[in-house]
Amino acid sequence: MGLSHTLLVYVLVCVHLGVSQHFLRLRPSPSDHLPVPDLKEDPDPEYDPREQDLAERTLRKKLGSNFDPNFMSITSPMLVNLSAADNQVKLQGSMPNEIKNLDLTETPYGKRVKVGKKARRKFLQWLWTYTHCPVVHTWKDLGVRFWPRYIKEGNCFSERSCSFPEGMSCKPVKSINKIFLRWYCQGFLRQKYCTWIQVQYPIISECKCSC
């Protein structure tokens, strides 16, 4: 599923929720960009789930096999960037063909130079590492109206340019959907009816160096 389609599904859910909870909307306006912007909620606690609505056993049963402890948490994790060990650059798989097949012997002026096998291997490994775009994970608190309320979001590494020479940056190219429960209310005050519904939440799963 592409990013545009995934976000369209998410935006439609938000619009549907916003029919009765007019404060609920994406901020800023919906776009093709991930991660998903923060939601602006109605601050009225009347729209919050009550203690009896947060029974873990009941909610786990409602979420079923969609509960993924790798990306969601019931209790509060450390809401900071994960450790360097978790977010370190990991070059998985084989070297991309566009790097592996680079011709390092030909100069822009047509003159050929000799490059040893060891020097070529080290340079290509450096270039692969430099242009690699890891997904950096951060825990985020979605608030009491989501269950589980904590999600491990993905972000594309953005501390420097990923190209040589500089100019390109890491951008999301793939995402995965995680199913959460959303506390949804219809009506107002004593006339309102609230329940938990399932919603999809897109998370960046792969980034690529791009213009």
XYZ file of C-alpha atoms in Angstrom:
211
model
C 0.000 0.000 0.000
C 1.485 3.385 -1.030
C 1.993 6.325 1.293
C -0.698 8.412 -0.435
C -3.314 5.659 -0.113
C -2.334 4.906 3.477
C -2.628 8.547 4.508
C -5.913 8.882 2.624
C -7.331 6.030 4.725
C -6.046 7.697 7.890
C -7.402 11.126 6.912
C -10.819 9.628 6.131
C -10.863 8.056 9.596
C -9.990 11.422 11.130
C -12.697 13.183 9.137
C -15.212 10.556 10.241
C -14.206 11.015 13.865
C -14.390 14.768 13.453
C -18.099 14.696 12.579
C -18.994 14.579 16.243
C -15.681 15.696 17.751
C -15.137 18.882 15.817
C -11.832 19.626 17.527
C -10.296 16.442 16.093
C -8.246 17.159 12.970
C -4.769 16.743 11.577
C -2.312 19.555 12.203
C -1.054 20.819 9.766
C -3.298 20.029 6.793
C -3.159 16.404 5.581
C -0.401 15.644 3.083
C 1.692 12.805 1.715
C 4.296 13.313 4.435
C 5.004 10.975 7.326
C 5.190 10.687 10.287
C 1.558 11.574 10.974
C 1.207 15.086 12.486
C -0.143 15.441 16.015
C -3.892 15.407 16.456
C -5.576 18.400 18.031
C -8.079 17.077 20.529
C -11.138 18.588 22.195
C -9.769 19.352 25.697
C -13.119 18.531 27.363
C -12.471 15.502 29.657
C -16.078 14.422 29.010
C -14.726 12.901 25.777
C -12.078 10.844 27.630
C -12.598 7.139 28.379
C -13.502 6.383 31.993
C -11.526 4.025 34.203
C -13.914 1.153 33.485
C -13.423 1.758 29.747
C -9.681 1.105 30.097
C -9.827 -2.495 31.298
C -6.722 -4.041 29.762
C -8.162 -7.522 29.361
C -11.194 -6.227 27.451
C -9.141 -3.950 25.205
C -6.585 -6.655 24.438
C -9.428 -8.911 23.360
C -10.891 -6.150 21.166
C -7.521 -5.449 19.517
C -6.728 -9.156 19.184
C -3.728 -10.161 17.091
C -3.204 -6.546 16.041
C -1.416 -5.862 19.319
C 2.272 -5.538 18.403
C 4.593 -5.029 21.415
C 7.407 -4.033 19.048
C 5.558 -0.850 18.060
C 3.081 -0.183 20.863
C 3.099 -0.032 24.640
C 0.401 0.125 27.312
C 2.669 1.577 29.993
C 4.841 4.640 29.565
C 8.226 3.921 27.968
C 10.984 6.532 27.973
C 9.565 9.162 25.594
C 12.923 9.998 24.059
C 14.858 8.854 21.034
C 15.918 5.252 21.456
C 19.508 4.503 22.367
C 22.310 4.745 19.854
C 22.535 0.958 19.904
C 18.919 0.714 18.720
C 19.276 3.429 16.077
C 22.767 2.739 14.807
C 23.263 2.467 11.042
C 22.741 -1.154 10.070
C 23.590 -2.009 6.486
C 21.336 -4.932 5.736
C 21.276 -7.043 2.602
C 23.641 -6.661 -0.320
C 25.199 -3.458 -1.580
C 22.893 -1.581 -4.017
C 23.784 -2.163 -7.675
C 24.057 1.577 -8.371
C 26.959 1.701 -5.908
C 28.444 -1.729 -6.601
C 28.693 -1.015 -10.357
C 30.294 2.408 -10.077
C 33.243 2.846 -12.437
C 35.945 4.498 -10.336
C 38.604 4.274 -13.027
C 37.135 6.857 -15.407
C 37.500 10.575 -14.657
C 35.166 13.333 -15.921
C 37.882 14.263 -18.439
C 38.036 10.829 -20.030
C 41.338 9.956 -18.441
C 41.476 6.580 -16.698
C 43.088 6.004 -13.326
C 44.077 2.800 -11.589
C 42.207 1.910 -8.394
C 43.270 -1.097 -6.346
C 40.701 -3.691 -5.259
C 41.153 -2.895 -1.564
C 40.827 0.866 -2.075
C 37.757 0.359 -4.287
C 36.098 -1.899 -1.701
C 36.736 0.548 1.129
C 35.482 3.534 -0.882
C 32.291 1.769 -1.979
C 31.652 0.641 1.606
C 32.100 4.246 2.804
C 29.794 5.540 0.057
C 27.137 2.949 0.946
C 27.295 3.903 4.619
C 27.227 7.639 3.821
C 24.181 7.415 1.546
C 22.297 4.896 3.686
C 19.044 6.199 5.175
C 18.167 4.411 8.426
C 14.766 4.652 10.094
C 15.171 6.341 13.493
C 12.564 5.271 16.040
C 11.035 7.448 18.755
C 8.310 6.661 21.289
C 5.274 8.958 21.081
C 2.361 9.439 23.465
C -0.914 9.447 21.480
C -2.970 10.345 24.531
C -5.629 8.593 26.587
C -8.046 8.381 23.644
C -5.838 5.819 21.907
C -5.106 2.308 23.133
C -2.369 1.390 23.507
C -1.503 5.064 23.942
C 2.223 4.753 23.173
C 3.531 4.144 19.656
C 7.050 3.683 18.339
C 7.165 5.957 15.309
C 9.705 5.888 12.514
C 11.497 8.963 11.213
C 14.020 9.316 8.409
C 17.523 10.295 9.520
C 17.842 14.029 8.838
C 20.967 15.300 10.612
C 22.894 15.703 7.349
C 22.585 15.313 3.596
C 22.751 11.703 2.390
C 24.376 12.487 -0.964
C 27.902 13.228 -2.092
C 28.123 16.055 -3.011
C 25.430 17.339 -0.651
C 21.912 18.252 -1.743
C 19.751 15.143 -1.300
C 18.033 14.019 1.883
C 16.483 10.886 3.385
C 12.761 10.568 2.643
C 10.162 7.870 3.419
C 9.458 5.373 0.632
C 7.555 2.655 2.506
C 5.236 2.456 5.485
C 3.435 -0.190 7.500
C 0.036 0.097 9.153
C -0.530 -0.667 12.808
C -4.023 -1.074 14.210
C -4.897 0.879 17.364
C -8.114 1.432 19.266
C -9.572 4.927 19.171
C -12.107 6.243 21.700
C -14.910 7.562 19.514
C -17.864 9.632 20.749
C -21.066 10.576 18.954
C -23.441 13.239 20.175
C -22.896 15.751 22.980
C -22.852 15.706 26.780
C -25.492 13.336 28.219
C -26.746 12.470 24.740
C -23.377 11.161 23.595
C -22.444 7.536 22.993
C -18.780 6.475 23.131
C -16.998 3.270 22.181
C -13.623 1.934 21.043
C -13.128 1.532 17.278
C -10.145 0.221 15.320
C -8.094 2.717 13.282
C -5.012 2.331 11.110
C -1.876 4.287 11.981
C 0.870 4.426 9.289
C 4.488 4.155 10.441
C 7.562 4.796 8.287
C 9.345 1.489 7.636
C 11.908 2.431 4.977
C 13.726 5.597 3.904
C 15.741 6.371 0.789
C 18.147 9.098 -0.297
C 16.148 11.308 -2.636
C 15.885 14.804 -4.142
